[in-house]
GROMACS .gro file of C-alpha atoms in nm:
model
  225
    1MET     CA    1  -0.142  -2.619   1.694
    2ILE     CA    2  -0.503  -2.728   1.686
    3SER     CA    3  -0.607  -3.065   1.545
    4SER     CA    4  -0.719  -3.048   1.184
    5PRO     CA    5  -1.103  -3.033   1.117
    6PRO     CA    6  -1.254  -3.342   0.953
    7PRO     CA    7  -1.215  -3.383   0.575
    8ALA     CA    8  -1.428  -3.148   0.356
    9ASP     CA    9  -1.730  -3.258   0.184
   10ALA     CA   10  -1.666  -3.347  -0.174
   11SER     CA   11  -1.907  -3.078  -0.289
   12ALA     CA   12  -1.727  -2.802  -0.107
   13GLY     CA   13  -1.590  -2.528  -0.324
   14SER     CA   14  -1.220  -2.451  -0.355
   15ASN     CA   15  -1.231  -2.077  -0.380
   16SER     CA   16  -1.145  -2.018  -0.013
   17GLY     CA   17  -0.799  -1.875  -0.003
   18PHE     CA   18  -0.654  -2.220   0.082
   19SER     CA   19  -0.504  -2.462  -0.169
   20GLY     CA   20  -0.717  -2.737  -0.299
   21ASN     CA   21  -1.041  -2.833  -0.118
   22LEU     CA   22  -0.876  -2.864   0.212
   23ALA     CA   23  -1.052  -2.570   0.370
   24ALA     CA   24  -1.376  -2.473   0.217
   25THR     CA   25  -1.536  -2.194   0.410
   26CYS     CA   26  -1.887  -2.055   0.414
   27CYS     CA   27  -2.032  -1.726   0.530
   28CYS     CA   28  -2.350  -1.864   0.678
   29ASP     CA   29  -2.472  -1.715   1.012
   30HIS     CA   30  -2.454  -1.997   1.255
   31SER     CA   31  -2.527  -1.769   1.557
   32ASN     CA   32  -2.846  -1.974   1.647
   33ASP     CA   33  -2.669  -2.313   1.619
   34SER     CA   34  -2.629  -2.530   1.922
   35SER     CA   35  -2.299  -2.491   2.096
   36GLU     CA   36  -2.240  -2.860   2.045
   37ASP     CA   37  -1.987  -2.954   1.776
   38VAL     CA   38  -1.854  -2.599   1.757
   39VAL     CA   39  -1.490  -2.524   1.801
   40SER     CA   40  -1.465  -2.199   2.010
   41LEU     CA   41  -1.148  -1.996   1.961
   42LYS     CA   42  -1.051  -1.662   2.093
   43ILE     CA   43  -0.854  -1.390   1.897
   44SER     CA   44  -0.716  -1.075   2.062
   45LEU     CA   45  -0.680  -0.741   1.879
   46LEU     CA   46  -0.427  -0.485   2.025
   47GLY     CA   47  -0.306  -0.139   1.928
   48ASP     CA   48  -0.345   0.226   1.978
   49ASN     CA   49  -0.664   0.425   1.987
   50GLN     CA   50  -0.827   0.543   1.662
   51ILE     CA   51  -0.635   0.305   1.425
   52GLY     CA   52  -0.929   0.126   1.288
   53LYS     CA   53  -0.959  -0.198   1.496
   54THR     CA   54  -1.332  -0.164   1.535
   55SER     CA   55  -1.379  -0.093   1.161
   56PHE     CA   56  -1.155  -0.402   1.082
   57LEU     CA   57  -1.372  -0.628   1.301
   58THR     CA   58  -1.702  -0.486   1.172
   59LYS     CA   59  -1.592  -0.544   0.817
   60TYR     CA   60  -1.502  -0.905   0.888
   61VAL     CA   61  -1.804  -0.987   1.092
   62GLY     CA   62  -2.053  -0.807   0.886
   63LYS     CA   63  -2.369  -0.643   1.029
   64GLU     CA   64  -2.581  -0.938   0.933
   65LYS     CA   65  -2.332  -1.176   1.105
   66VAL     CA   66  -2.291  -1.011   1.437
   67ASP     CA   67  -2.362  -1.237   1.740
   68GLU     CA   68  -2.440  -1.092   2.078
   69GLY     CA   69  -2.116  -0.959   2.189
   70PHE     CA   70  -2.034  -0.686   2.449
   71SER     CA   71  -1.857  -0.353   2.498
   72THR     CA   72  -1.724  -0.259   2.833
   73LYS     CA   73  -1.456  -0.030   2.968
   74GLY     CA   74  -1.130  -0.107   2.784
   75VAL     CA   75  -1.259  -0.391   2.555
   76ASN     CA   76  -1.503  -0.468   2.280
   77GLN     CA   77  -1.591  -0.826   2.180
   78MET     CA   78  -1.759  -0.970   1.860
   79ASP     CA   79  -1.826  -1.321   1.748
   80LYS     CA   80  -1.839  -1.492   1.409
   81THR     CA   81  -1.907  -1.861   1.330
   82LEU     CA   82  -1.800  -2.014   1.012
   83CYS     CA   83  -1.750  -2.351   0.844
   84VAL     CA   84  -1.409  -2.503   0.782
   85ARG     CA   85  -1.393  -2.847   0.622
   86GLY     CA   86  -1.733  -2.937   0.760
   87THR     CA   87  -1.644  -2.808   1.116
   88ARG     CA   88  -1.817  -2.503   1.265
   89ILE     CA   89  -1.562  -2.269   1.419
   90SER     CA   90  -1.672  -1.980   1.641
   91TYR     CA   91  -1.428  -1.696   1.666
   92SER     CA   92  -1.461  -1.470   1.973
   93MET     CA   93  -1.265  -1.162   1.894
   94TRP     CA   94  -1.157  -0.939   2.178
   95GLU     CA   95  -1.053  -0.583   2.080
   96VAL     CA   96  -0.855  -0.407   2.348
   97LYS     CA   97  -0.923  -0.034   2.325
   98GLY     CA   98  -0.622   0.197   2.288
   99ASP     CA   99  -0.742   0.451   2.545
  100VAL     CA  100  -0.615   0.479   2.904
  101SER     CA  101  -0.854   0.195   3.021
  102GLY     CA  102  -0.735  -0.045   2.751
  103PRO     CA  103  -0.405  -0.186   2.883
  104THR     CA  104  -0.564  -0.287   3.210
  105GLN     CA  105  -0.775  -0.533   3.003
  106ILE     CA  106  -0.481  -0.705   2.830
  107PRO     CA  107  -0.476  -0.994   3.074
  108MET     CA  108  -0.849  -1.065   3.023
  109ALA     CA  109  -0.825  -1.024   2.642
  110CYS     CA  110  -0.510  -1.225   2.591
  111LYS     CA  111  -0.540  -1.521   2.815
  112ASP     CA  112  -0.644  -1.836   2.622
  113SER     CA  113  -0.624  -1.655   2.291
  114VAL     CA  114  -0.509  -1.871   2.000
  115ALA     CA  115  -0.396  -1.570   1.785
  116MET     CA  116  -0.309  -1.210   1.865
  117PHE     CA  117  -0.341  -0.931   1.611
  118PHE     CA  118  -0.095  -0.638   1.673
  119MET     CA  119  -0.236  -0.347   1.479
  120PHE     CA  120  -0.125   0.004   1.377
  121ASP     CA  121  -0.233   0.284   1.147
  122LEU     CA  122  -0.010   0.286   0.828
  123THR     CA  123  -0.030   0.663   0.818
  124SER     CA  124   0.085   0.715   1.183
  125ARG     CA  125   0.440   0.608   1.269
  126CYS     CA  126   0.387   0.645   1.638
  127THR     CA  127   0.122   0.378   1.633
  128LEU     CA  128   0.364   0.149   1.458
  129SER     CA  129   0.626   0.215   1.729
  130SER     CA  130   0.367   0.125   1.988
  131VAL     CA  131   0.331  -0.226   1.844
  132LEU     CA  132   0.644  -0.331   2.036
  133SER     CA  133   0.498  -0.229   2.374
  134TRP     CA  134   0.158  -0.392   2.301
  135HIS     CA  135   0.339  -0.709   2.212
  136GLN     CA  136   0.555  -0.698   2.522
  137GLN     CA  137   0.255  -0.650   2.749
  138ALA     CA  138   0.045  -0.922   2.565
  139ARG     CA  139   0.317  -1.188   2.580
  140GLN     CA  140   0.332  -1.157   2.965
  141TRP     CA  141  -0.013  -1.330   2.961
  142ASN     CA  142   0.011  -1.551   2.653
  143GLN     CA  143   0.331  -1.703   2.505
  144THR     CA  144   0.174  -1.942   2.263
  145ALA     CA  145  -0.078  -1.737   2.044
  146ILE     CA  146   0.003  -1.693   1.675
  147PRO     CA  147   0.117  -1.337   1.619
  148VAL     CA  148  -0.017  -1.133   1.325
  149MET     CA  149   0.092  -0.777   1.262
  150ILE     CA  150  -0.168  -0.565   1.074
  151GLY     CA  151  -0.130  -0.219   0.924
  152THR     CA  152  -0.469  -0.052   0.870
  153LYS     CA  153  -0.594   0.227   0.651
  154PHE     CA  154  -0.392   0.115   0.341
  155ASP     CA  155  -0.631   0.327   0.131
  156ASP     CA  156  -0.493   0.640   0.305
  157PHE     CA  157  -0.135   0.502   0.312
  158VAL     CA  158  -0.108   0.479  -0.075
  159LYS     CA  159  -0.178   0.856  -0.092
  160LEU     CA  160   0.154   0.923   0.094
  161PRO     CA  161   0.479   0.989  -0.101
  162LEU     CA  162   0.646   0.676  -0.226
  163ASP     CA  163   0.959   0.738  -0.031
  164LEU     CA  164   0.751   0.769   0.291
  165GLN     CA  165   0.565   0.454   0.202
  166TRP     CA  166   0.888   0.271   0.158
  167THR     CA  167   1.018   0.389   0.497
  168ILE     CA  168   0.708   0.288   0.681
  169ALA     CA  169   0.690  -0.047   0.502
  170SER     CA  170   1.057  -0.116   0.581
  171GLN     CA  171   1.006  -0.034   0.948
  172ALA     CA  172   0.694  -0.252   0.966
  173ARG     CA  173   0.867  -0.548   0.814
  174THR     CA  174   1.154  -0.509   1.057
  175TYR     CA  175   0.910  -0.505   1.353
  176ALA     CA  176   0.720  -0.808   1.220
  177LYS     CA  177   1.036  -1.004   1.197
  178ALA     CA  178   1.128  -0.908   1.556
  179LEU     CA  179   0.788  -1.024   1.668
  180ASN     CA  180   0.804  -1.333   1.448
  181ALA     CA  181   0.477  -1.225   1.306
  182THR     CA  182   0.318  -1.236   0.958
  183LEU     CA  183   0.260  -0.880   0.827
  184PHE     CA  184  -0.050  -0.762   0.643
  185PHE     CA  185  -0.141  -0.423   0.510
  186SER     CA  186  -0.514  -0.389   0.511
  187SER     CA  187  -0.808  -0.149   0.453
  188ALA     CA  188  -1.154  -0.198   0.616
  189THR     CA  189  -1.306   0.060   0.396
  190TYR     CA  190  -1.210  -0.141   0.072
  191ASN     CA  191  -1.205  -0.480   0.239
  192ILE     CA  192  -0.837  -0.534   0.145
  193ASN     CA  193  -0.682  -0.841   0.309
  194VAL     CA  194  -0.948  -0.838   0.595
  195ASN     CA  195  -1.083  -1.184   0.509
  196LYS     CA  196  -0.741  -1.312   0.408
  197ILE     CA  197  -0.601  -1.237   0.751
  198PHE     CA  198  -0.858  -1.466   0.908
  199LYS     CA  199  -0.817  -1.728   0.645
  200PHE     CA  200  -0.441  -1.729   0.703
  201THR     CA  201  -0.490  -1.742   1.083
  202THR     CA  202  -0.726  -2.034   1.038
  203ALA     CA  203  -0.479  -2.223   0.813
  204LYS     CA  204  -0.201  -2.171   1.071
  205LEU     CA  205  -0.431  -2.291   1.364
  206PHE     CA  206  -0.536  -2.608   1.174
  207ASN     CA  207  -0.219  -2.673   0.989
  208LEU     CA  208  -0.387  -2.622   0.647
  209PRO     CA  209  -0.204  -2.555   0.329
  210TRP     CA  210  -0.177  -2.179   0.259
  211ALA     CA  211  -0.135  -2.076  -0.109
  212LEU     CA  212  -0.106  -1.693  -0.072
  213GLU     CA  213   0.217  -1.547  -0.199
  214ARG     CA  214   0.420  -1.268  -0.043
  215ASN     CA  215   0.375  -0.925  -0.178
  216LEU     CA  216   0.658  -0.672  -0.110
  217THR     CA  217   0.570  -0.418  -0.380
  218ILE     CA  218   0.559  -0.065  -0.256
  219GLY     CA  219   0.218   0.085  -0.348
  220GLU     CA  220   0.046  -0.245  -0.305
  221PRO     CA  221  -0.095  -0.414   0.009
  222ILE     CA  222   0.204  -0.584   0.156
  223ILE     CA  223   0.198  -0.944   0.280
  224ASP     CA  224   0.520  -1.064   0.438
  225PHE     CA  225   0.579  -1.388   0.623
   0.00000   0.00000   0.00000
C-alpha cells in the first residue's frame, strides 16, 4: 500500500469515481512538469497478442496526453500524469506484447510494478485460458502488485448468444477469484470501464474509498470484486 496523497483542495470536484472529495482527478497534461513532487508508479499489462492491449492504453492515455514512451521488441510503454488529491501521479504503463518475443520481457515489465493487468479478449476463450499462464509467469518476478483482470472488446462480446456470454463470464469470474483479482469487462472502442479501471487501481494503491458497485448482469459490462 502506498501512503495516501495529501488532502484534496476544497475546490476540487467530486465527480471522479471515488466517494466524496477524497480523490479529485484531473485530465491535465503534465508531461512538461518537473519530475520533483511527482509520484512515479509502474503498471504492467499482460495478455495474448491481438486482444486490444494497445487500444486500451491509447484510449486511456489519449493522443493529446501521450508522453514520450518507447516501443521495442516485446514491449510497448506509455506514460500518463494525473492529479489525485493535489498530488501528481505519473503512471508508466508497460505493455508486454503477446507475440513470441513478449514473454522474454516479463521480468523487465513486471519488476517494481504496483499493479498488473491480466487481459484477454472476451470473444476468444483461448485468450482467457492464457491468463493463468501470464499470471504464473508474472508472479515469478512480482509478488506484491495489485492484480486486475480485464476482458476487452465488450462491444463484440455482447453480440454473442446469451448462453455463450454466460459461460465466458462465469469462467472469467472463476479465474479472477483464483488470481485474487478484480474483474472488469471493457471496451476501448466505446470507452467502457477504461477510466474506471485506473481509478479503481489508484484507489487501491492509495487506500482511498471506492464507491463503484459490482455488476454481474449478463449483457452488461461486468465488474466483480
